[in-house]
Coordinates of C-alpha atoms and ligand atoms in Angstrom, one line a residue:
X1 CA -8.7 -20.6 -6.8
X2 CA -12.0 -21.7 -8.4
X3 CA -13.0 -23.9 -5.6
X4 CA -13.3 -20.9 -3.3
X5 CA -16.3 -19.6 -5.2
X6 CA -19.7 -20.8 -5.9
X7 CA -21.4 -20.6 -9.4
X8 CA -24.3 -18.3 -9.5
X9 CA -27.1 -18.2 -12.3
X10 CA -25.2 -17.6 -15.7
X11 CA -25.5 -14.0 -17.1
X12 CA -26.7 -13.6 -20.4
X13 CA -25.2 -11.2 -22.9
X14 CA -26.7 -10.2 -26.4
X15 CA -24.5 -9.1 -28.8
X16 CA -25.1 -8.7 -32.8
X17 CA -28.3 -10.7 -32.4
X18 CA -26.7 -13.8 -30.7
X19 CA -27.0 -14.6 -26.9
X20 CA -24.0 -15.6 -25.1
X21 CA -24.1 -17.0 -21.4
X22 CA -21.3 -16.0 -19.2
X23 CA -20.6 -17.8 -15.6
X24 CA -21.3 -15.7 -12.6
X25 CA -19.0 -16.5 -9.5
X26 CA -20.0 -15.7 -6.0
X27 CA -17.5 -14.9 -3.4
X28 CA -17.8 -16.2 0.2
X29 CA -19.4 -13.1 1.6
X30 CA -21.9 -13.0 -1.5
X31 CA -19.9 -10.7 -4.0
X32 CA -21.0 -11.6 -7.5
X33 CA -18.7 -11.5 -10.6
X34 CA -19.2 -12.1 -14.1
X35 CA -16.6 -14.4 -15.5
X36 CA -15.7 -12.9 -19.0
X37 CA -12.4 -15.0 -19.4
X38 CA -13.9 -16.7 -22.3
X39 CA -15.7 -13.8 -23.9
X40 CA -13.1 -12.8 -26.5
X41 CA -12.8 -16.5 -27.9
X42 CA -16.7 -16.7 -27.9
X43 CA -17.5 -13.3 -29.5
X44 CA -14.3 -11.5 -30.6
X45 CA -15.4 -8.6 -28.1
X46 CA -13.0 -7.5 -25.1
X47 CA -14.4 -5.4 -22.2
X48 CA -13.3 -1.8 -21.6
X49 CA -12.9 -0.8 -17.9
X50 CA -10.6 2.4 -17.3
X51 CA -8.9 2.2 -14.0
X52 CA -10.3 -1.5 -13.4
X53 CA -13.2 0.1 -11.4
X54 CA -15.3 -3.1 -12.4
X55 CA -12.6 -5.6 -13.0
X56 CA -11.5 -8.3 -10.8
X57 CA -8.1 -9.6 -11.5
X58 CA -8.2 -12.7 -9.2
X59 CA -10.2 -14.5 -6.5
X60 CA -8.4 -14.0 -3.2
X61 CA -8.8 -15.2 0.3
X62 CA -6.9 -12.8 2.0
X63 CA -8.8 -9.4 2.7
X64 CA -12.4 -8.4 2.6
X65 CA -13.4 -4.9 1.9
X66 CA -17.0 -3.5 1.7
X67 CA -16.7 0.0 0.7
X68 CA -20.4 0.9 1.1
X69 CA -20.5 -0.5 4.8
X70 CA -17.0 0.5 5.6
X71 CA -16.0 -2.9 6.5
X72 CA -12.4 -4.4 6.5
X73 CA -11.4 -7.8 7.4
X74 CA -7.9 -9.7 7.2
X75 CA -8.9 -13.5 6.6
X76 CA -12.2 -12.7 8.3
X77 CA -11.0 -10.9 11.4
X78 CA -12.5 -7.3 11.5
X79 CA -9.6 -4.5 11.4
X80 CA -10.7 -2.9 14.6
X81 CA -10.1 -6.2 16.5
X82 CA -6.9 -6.7 14.9
X83 CA -5.6 -3.1 15.7
X84 CA -6.5 -3.2 19.1
X85 CA -5.3 -6.4 20.1
X86 CA -2.8 -8.0 18.0
X87 CA 0.9 -7.4 17.3
X88 CA 2.2 -6.6 13.7
X89 CA 4.0 -10.0 13.7
X90 CA 0.8 -12.0 14.3
X91 CA -0.9 -10.0 11.5
X92 CA 1.7 -10.7 9.1
X93 CA 1.5 -14.4 9.9
X94 CA -2.3 -14.1 9.5
X95 CA -2.1 -12.6 6.2
X96 CA 0.9 -14.7 4.8
X97 CA 0.0 -18.0 6.0
X98 CA -3.7 -17.6 6.5
X99 CA -4.0 -18.1 10.3
X100 CA -2.9 -16.2 13.4
X101 CA 0.1 -18.0 14.7
X102 CA 0.2 -20.3 17.8
X103 CA 3.0 -19.1 20.3
X104 CA 5.6 -21.3 18.7
X105 CA 5.1 -20.1 15.5
X106 CA 5.2 -16.7 16.5
X107 CA 8.5 -17.2 18.4
X108 CA 9.9 -19.0 15.3
X109 CA 8.9 -16.0 13.2
X110 CA 10.4 -13.5 15.5
X111 CA 13.7 -15.7 15.6
X112 CA 13.6 -15.6 11.9
X113 CA 13.3 -11.8 11.7
X114 CA 16.5 -11.3 14.0
X115 CA 18.4 -13.8 12.1
X116 CA 17.8 -11.7 8.9
X117 CA 17.7 -8.0 10.2
X118 CA 21.0 -7.3 9.1
X119 CA 21.9 -6.1 5.5
X120 CA 24.8 -7.6 3.7
X121 CA 27.8 -5.1 4.5
X122 CA 28.2 -4.8 0.8
X123 CA 24.8 -3.2 0.6
X124 CA 25.7 -0.3 3.0
X125 CA 28.0 1.0 0.2
X126 CA 24.9 1.8 -2.0
X127 CA 23.5 4.2 0.4
X128 CA 26.9 6.3 -0.4
X129 CA 25.8 6.2 -4.1
X130 CA 22.5 8.1 -3.4
X131 CA 22.5 11.9 -2.9
X132 CA 21.7 13.0 0.8
X133 CA 18.5 14.7 -0.8
X134 CA 17.3 11.4 -2.3
X135 CA 13.8 10.8 -1.8
X136 CA 13.7 7.7 0.7
X137 CA 11.1 6.0 -1.8
X138 CA 13.7 5.9 -4.6
X139 CA 16.1 4.3 -2.0
X140 CA 13.9 1.8 -0.6
X141 CA 12.6 0.5 -4.0
X142 CA 16.2 0.3 -5.4
X143 CA 17.5 -1.4 -2.2
X144 CA 14.6 -3.8 -2.0
X145 CA 15.2 -5.0 -5.7
X146 CA 19.0 -5.2 -4.9
X147 CA 18.2 -7.9 -2.2
X148 CA 17.6 -10.0 -5.0
X149 CA 21.2 -9.8 -6.2
X150 CA 22.3 -10.6 -2.6
X151 CA 20.3 -13.6 -1.4
X152 CA 19.7 -16.9 -3.2
X153 CA 16.2 -16.7 -4.9
X154 CA 13.2 -19.1 -4.7
X155 CA 13.4 -22.3 -6.4
X156 CA 10.3 -21.5 -8.8
X157 CA 9.4 -25.2 -9.0
X158 CA 8.3 -24.8 -5.4
X159 CA 7.8 -21.3 -4.9
X160 CA 6.0 -21.3 -1.5
X161 CA 8.3 -23.8 0.2
X162 CA 11.1 -23.5 2.6
X163 CA 12.8 -20.7 0.4
X164 CA 9.6 -18.7 0.5
X165 CA 9.6 -18.5 4.3
X166 CA 13.3 -17.3 4.2
X167 CA 12.8 -14.8 1.7
X168 CA 9.5 -13.6 3.2
X169 CA 11.3 -12.9 6.6
X170 CA 14.3 -11.3 4.9
X171 CA 12.0 -8.9 3.1
X172 CA 10.0 -7.9 6.2
X173 CA 13.0 -7.7 8.6
X174 CA 15.6 -6.1 6.4
X175 CA 13.3 -3.6 5.0
X176 CA 13.0 -2.1 8.4
X177 CA 17.0 -1.8 8.5
X178 CA 17.0 -0.3 4.9
X179 CA 14.5 2.4 6.1
X180 CA 16.3 3.3 9.2
X181 CA 19.8 3.4 7.2
X182 CA 18.2 5.5 4.5
X183 CA 17.2 8.0 7.4
X184 CA 20.8 8.0 8.8
X185 CA 22.4 8.8 5.4
X186 CA 19.9 11.7 4.8
X187 CA 20.8 13.3 8.2
X188 CA 24.5 12.2 7.8
X189 CA 24.8 10.2 11.0
X190 CA 26.3 6.7 11.6
X191 CA 24.0 3.7 10.9
X192 CA 22.5 1.8 14.1
X193 CA 22.5 -1.7 13.6
X194 CA 19.4 -3.9 14.4
X195 CA 19.2 -5.3 18.0
X196 CA 18.3 -8.8 18.8
X197 CA 16.5 -8.1 22.0
X198 CA 14.1 -5.7 20.5
X199 CA 10.7 -6.3 19.0
X200 CA 9.8 -5.2 15.6
X201 CA 8.5 -1.4 16.0
X202 CA 11.2 -0.5 19.0
X203 CA 14.0 -1.9 16.8
X204 CA 13.1 0.3 14.0
X205 CA 12.7 3.5 16.1
X206 CA 15.9 2.6 17.8
X207 CA 17.8 2.3 14.6
X208 CA 16.2 5.5 13.3
X209 CA 16.6 7.8 16.2
X210 CA 19.3 6.4 18.5
X211 CA 23.1 7.4 17.9
X212 CA 26.2 6.3 19.2
X213 CA 26.2 9.2 21.7
X214 CA 22.3 9.3 22.6
X215 CA 20.0 6.4 23.2
X216 CA 16.6 7.2 22.1
X217 CA 13.9 6.9 24.7
X218 CA 11.1 4.7 23.3
X219 CA 7.7 5.5 24.7
X220 CA 5.0 2.7 24.8
X221 CA 2.6 5.2 23.4
X222 CA 4.6 5.8 20.2
X223 CA 5.3 2.0 19.7
X224 CA 1.6 1.3 20.1
X225 CA 0.5 4.0 17.6
X226 CA 3.2 2.9 15.0
X227 CA 1.9 -0.8 15.4
X228 CA -1.5 0.4 14.9
X229 CA -0.5 2.2 11.7
X230 CA 1.4 -0.8 10.3
X231 CA -1.6 -3.2 11.2
X232 CA -4.0 -0.8 9.3
X233 CA -1.7 -0.5 6.4
X234 CA -0.8 -4.2 6.2
X235 CA -3.2 -5.1 3.3
X236 CA -6.0 -3.6 1.4
X237 CA -6.8 -6.1 -1.2
X238 CA -6.3 -5.2 -4.8
X239 CA -5.1 -1.5 -4.7
X240 CA -2.8 -0.1 -7.3
X241 CA 0.6 -1.3 -5.5
X242 CA -0.9 -4.7 -4.8
X243 CA -2.1 -5.2 -8.2
X244 CA 1.2 -4.2 -9.3
X245 CA 3.1 -6.8 -7.3
X246 CA 0.8 -9.4 -8.7
X247 CA 1.1 -8.3 -12.3
X248 CA 4.8 -8.1 -11.8
X249 CA 4.7 -11.4 -10.1
X250 CA 2.4 -13.2 -12.6
X251 CA 5.6 -13.4 -15.0
X252 CA 7.3 -15.4 -12.2
X253 CA 9.2 -12.5 -11.3
X254 CA 11.2 -13.0 -7.9
X255 CA 9.5 -11.7 -4.8
X256 CA 12.0 -8.9 -3.9
X257 CA 11.7 -7.4 -7.6
X258 CA 8.0 -7.9 -7.3
X259 CA 7.7 -5.8 -4.1
X260 CA 10.2 -3.3 -5.4
X261 CA 7.5 -2.5 -8.2
X262 CA 4.8 -2.4 -5.6
X263 CA 6.9 0.2 -3.8
X264 CA 7.0 2.4 -6.9
X265 CA 3.3 2.4 -7.5
X266 CA 2.8 3.1 -3.5
X267 CA 5.0 6.2 -4.0
X268 CA 2.5 7.9 -6.2
X269 CA 0.5 11.0 -4.5
X270 CA -2.8 9.4 -5.3
X271 CA -1.9 6.2 -3.5
X272 CA 0.6 6.0 -0.6
X273 CA 2.3 9.2 -1.4
X274 CA -0.9 11.2 0.0
X275 CA 0.2 10.7 3.5
X276 CA 3.1 13.1 2.7
X277 CA 0.8 15.3 0.5
X278 CA -1.8 15.6 3.2
X279 CA 0.9 17.5 5.6
X280 CA 2.1 19.5 2.8
X281 CA -1.6 20.8 2.2
X282 CA -2.2 21.4 5.9
X283 CA 1.2 23.4 6.3
X284 CA 0.2 25.3 2.9
X285 CA -3.1 26.2 4.6
X286 CA -1.4 26.8 7.8
X287 CA 0.9 29.4 6.0
X288 CA -1.8 31.1 4.3
X289 CA -3.5 32.0 7.6
X290 CA -5.3 28.8 8.5
X291 CA -8.7 29.5 6.6
X292 CA -10.0 26.5 4.7
X293 CA -12.8 28.1 2.3
X294 CA -10.2 28.9 -0.4
X295 CA -8.9 25.3 -0.3
X296 CA -12.3 23.6 -0.3
X297 CA -13.3 25.7 -3.5
X298 CA -10.3 25.1 -5.1
X299 CA -10.8 21.4 -4.7
X300 CA -14.2 21.6 -6.2
X301 CA -12.9 23.7 -9.0
X302 CA -12.5 21.3 -12.1
X303 CA -10.1 24.0 -13.7
X304 CA -7.6 23.8 -10.8
X305 CA -5.4 21.0 -10.6
X306 CA -6.0 20.7 -6.8
X307 CA -7.7 17.9 -4.8
X308 CA -7.9 17.6 -1.0
X309 CA -5.3 15.3 -0.2
X310 CA -6.3 12.2 2.1
X311 CA -9.8 12.5 0.9
X312 CA -11.9 10.0 -1.3
X313 CA -11.2 6.5 -2.3
X314 CA -12.1 4.2 -5.2
X315 CA -13.8 1.6 -2.9
X316 CA -14.8 3.2 0.2
X317 CA -18.1 5.1 -0.4
X318 CA -18.6 5.6 3.4
X319 CA -16.2 6.6 6.1
X320 CA -12.7 4.5 5.8
X321 CA -12.7 2.5 9.0
X322 CA -9.1 2.8 9.1
X323 CA -9.4 6.5 9.2
X324 CA -11.9 6.4 12.1
X325 CA -9.1 4.4 14.3
X326 CA -6.1 6.6 13.0
X327 CA -8.1 9.6 14.1
X328 CA -8.5 8.3 17.5
X329 CA -5.0 7.4 17.6
X330 CA -3.9 10.9 16.7
X331 CA -5.8 12.4 19.7
X332 CA -4.6 9.6 22.0
X333 CA -0.9 10.1 21.0
X334 CA -0.9 13.8 21.1
X335 CA -2.7 14.1 24.2
X336 CA -0.2 11.5 25.8
X337 CA 3.1 13.2 24.5
X338 CA 1.3 16.7 25.3
X339 CA 1.6 17.9 21.7
X340 CA -0.7 20.7 20.5
X341 CA -0.4 20.6 16.7
X342 CA -2.2 23.3 15.1
X343 CA -2.1 21.1 11.8
X344 CA -4.6 18.8 13.7
X345 CA -7.1 21.7 14.0
X346 CA -6.9 22.4 10.4
X347 CA -7.5 18.8 9.5
X348 CA -10.6 18.7 11.9
X349 CA -11.9 21.8 10.3
X350 CA -11.5 20.5 7.0
X351 CA -13.1 17.0 7.9
X352 CA -15.8 18.9 9.2
X353 CA -16.6 20.6 6.0
X354 CA -16.0 17.6 3.9
X355 CA -18.7 15.8 5.5
X356 CA -21.3 18.6 5.4
X357 CA -20.5 20.3 1.9
X358 CA -22.6 18.9 -0.7
X359 CA -19.8 18.5 -3.4
X360 CA -18.1 16.0 -1.3
X361 CA -21.3 14.2 0.2
X362 CA -22.7 13.7 -3.2
X363 CA -19.5 12.0 -4.4
X364 CA -19.2 10.0 -1.3
X365 CA -15.9 11.5 -0.6
X366 CA -14.7 10.9 3.1
X367 CA -11.2 11.2 4.8
X368 CA -9.1 8.1 4.1
X369 CA -6.4 6.1 5.8
X370 CA -3.9 8.8 4.8
X371 CA -5.9 11.8 6.1
X372 CA -4.5 11.6 9.8
X373 CA -1.6 9.1 9.5
X374 CA 0.8 11.9 8.7
X375 CA 0.1 13.7 11.8
X376 CA 0.9 10.5 13.7
X377 CA 4.3 10.3 11.9
X378 CA 5.0 13.8 12.2
X379 CA 4.3 13.7 16.2
X380 CA 6.8 10.7 16.4
X381 CA 9.4 13.0 14.7
X382 CA 9.5 11.0 11.3
X383 CA 10.4 13.4 8.5
X384 CA 7.7 14.1 5.9
X385 CA 9.6 12.3 2.9
X386 CA 9.6 9.2 5.2
X387 CA 5.8 8.9 5.6
X388 CA 5.3 6.6 2.4
X389 CA 8.2 4.6 3.4
X390 CA 6.5 3.8 6.7
X391 CA 3.4 2.9 4.8
X392 CA 5.6 0.5 2.7
X393 CA 6.9 -1.3 5.8
X394 CA 3.2 -1.7 6.8
X395 CA 2.1 -2.9 3.6
X396 CA 4.8 -5.6 3.2
X397 CA 3.0 -8.7 4.8
X398 CA 0.0 -7.9 2.2
X399 CA 2.3 -7.6 -0.8
X400 CA 4.0 -10.8 0.2
X401 CA 0.8 -12.6 0.7
X402 CA -0.6 -11.8 -2.5
X403 CA 2.5 -12.9 -4.3
X404 CA 2.3 -16.2 -2.4
X405 CA -1.4 -16.7 -3.2
X406 CA -0.8 -16.1 -6.6
X407 CA 2.0 -18.9 -6.8
X408 CA -0.4 -21.5 -5.1
X409 CA -3.0 -21.3 -7.7
X410 CA -3.1 -24.8 -9.2
X411 CA -1.3 -25.0 -12.5
X412 CA 0.0 -21.3 -12.0
X413 CA -1.7 -17.9 -12.2
X414 CA -2.0 -16.9 -15.9
X415 CA 0.4 -13.9 -16.9
X416 CA -1.1 -10.8 -16.4
X417 CA -1.8 -9.0 -19.8
X418 CA -4.8 -6.6 -20.4
X419 CA -6.2 -5.9 -23.7
X420 CA -6.8 -2.6 -25.2
X421 CA -9.0 -0.8 -27.8
X422 CA -6.7 0.7 -30.2
X423 CA -7.7 4.2 -31.4
X424 CA -4.5 5.3 -33.2
X425 CA -3.9 5.7 -36.9
X426 CA -5.1 3.2 -39.5
X427 CA -2.7 1.6 -41.7
X428 CA -0.5 4.4 -43.8
X429 CA 2.6 3.7 -45.9
X430 CA 6.3 4.8 -45.0
X431 CA 7.6 7.7 -46.9
X432 CA 11.1 8.4 -46.8
X433 CA 12.3 11.4 -45.1
X434 CA 13.7 13.3 -48.2
X435 CA 10.1 12.9 -49.8
X436 CA 8.4 14.0 -46.5
X437 CA 10.1 17.8 -47.2
X438 CA 11.7 17.9 -43.8
X439 CA 15.2 18.2 -44.9
Ligands
ACO1 N1 -10.8 16.3 -3.9 C1 -11.7 17.0 -4.7 N2 -12.4 16.2 -5.7 C2 -12.2 14.6 -5.5 C3 -11.2 14.2 -4.7 C4 -10.5 15.0 -3.7 N3 -9.4 14.3 -3.1 N4 -11.3 13.0 -4.8 C5 -12.1 12.6 -5.9 N5 -12.9 14.0 -6.1 C6 -13.9 13.9 -7.3 C7 -13.4 13.9 -8.6 O1 -13.0 15.1 -9.0 C8 -14.5 13.2 -9.1 O2 -15.5 14.3 -9.6 P1 -16.3 14.5 -10.8 O3 -17.3 13.1 -10.7 O4 -17.2 15.6 -10.9 O5 -15.4 14.3 -12.1 C9 -15.1 12.3 -8.3 O6 -14.8 12.8 -7.2 C10 -14.7 10.8 -8.3 O7 -13.4 10.8 -8.5 P2 -12.4 10.0 -9.3 O8 -11.0 10.6 -9.4 O9 -13.1 9.4 -10.4 O10 -12.4 8.9 -8.2 P3 -11.2 7.6 -8.2 O11 -11.9 6.5 -7.6 O12 -10.7 7.3 -9.5 O13 -10.0 8.1 -7.3 C11 -8.7 8.7 -5.5 C12 -10.0 7.8 -5.9 C13 -7.4 8.6 -6.4 C14 -8.3 8.3 -4.1 C15 -9.2 10.1 -5.4 O14 -10.1 10.1 -4.4 C16 -8.1 11.0 -5.0 O15 -7.3 11.7 -5.7 N6 -7.9 11.4 -3.6 C17 -7.0 12.3 -3.1 C18 -5.5 11.6 -2.9 C19 -5.5 10.5 -1.9 O16 -6.1 10.9 -0.8 N7 -5.0 9.2 -2.1 C20 -4.9 8.3 -1.3 C21 -6.2 7.2 -1.5 S1 -6.0 6.1 0.0 C22 -4.4 5.0 -0.6 O17 -4.4 4.8 -1.6 C23 -3.6 4.6 0.4

């Protein structure tokens, strides 16, 4: 995507007495990067950047994030405006295809979702192979990868053509059915099939919570809260799971398998798994009497392997704009449903301390997207181990958009293949085991 960036003054690097010029690229929001892709060829040096904190893996036109200013925009649109005014499908279209849909495009997308909402009947048998205690993220990752065994793949000579539109719709629509079926399996109830007359979020809630003997009452407030969460989760540029999707996809791996890898990355407690961990932490504090001092101290103590979950972010060094919206959403939803959750009081106390305590202030640690989202899911009646699965549904458009963007790079994106600095033993000769005196 070189055509998207302007060129800045080249950077100069002095190595072993020689000066090398490195091109500088400037993004559309003025972000600057030093292009080191030719560095090794010119100098025999590579760069070392643990956790990729300073390394851009691509140029991307999907999401803009300014972590210092607390700004998040999808394709230029501020997240606050999208969360308030759009539907999840509109945002999915925006992220994947670059523009908000026309009414005709939106109804076409919705029809495609209905067409692809059911699972192949043979896939239902897979659910029986899992123990009812299986973590839903394990089920989701396996089932999403298995979709590639049931549905014709993309013609990779034209990876973003008609086939892509079908597979993207299949993925986004079927993932909802997989999640609902996984829930039904875990509680031992019969599957409830998707309906053609329901929109995205109500359809999911109906599949999860209705049963043959009882229809689940879908409240507008619940639909609204889930829609907002899905939109806030829909993309977040080169985070751990999206980078995983891109890395796997860079080998020209199919979309289902690439996204399945992203789901595995999201599962980790330092990433999307944090929403589940936050509730565990709040419950632990509650059981312990509700006092937060001990936990604040533990989080600051480097000898204890404990962090405040839902706090801190690699990129946001000010308040996560998504957390701001979600915090308001928790208050609205709990108020409307008449729920008084003591965990919310503990969360508010924790946040107040985090915003004042020098340890967190000095390190720019603020509540992140996961700090309050679990309280919404809990209020809706979604079990804790399903929280990260909900995040995965929301992140689907972002993963798909990044896979597509990568496939559209003229000439194809280079396969992802980082370097390393080897620090193991230098050359030594093999000695047969008998001579090593081990037998
Ligand atoms: N509690 C206590 N201390 C923390 C926390 C926390 N939650 N987060 C970071 N710190 C401290 C670190 O110990 C470190 O301190 P030091 O400088 O004295 O060594 C400093 O803040 C910087 O932390 P890093 O781990 O270097 O920051 P990094 O950018 O690598 O990590 C991360 C970001 C993983 C999000 C981290 O803040 C964390 O573990 N948070 C808790 C888990 C969480 O909420 N994850 C969800 C993130 S949002 C998402 O992925 C959807």
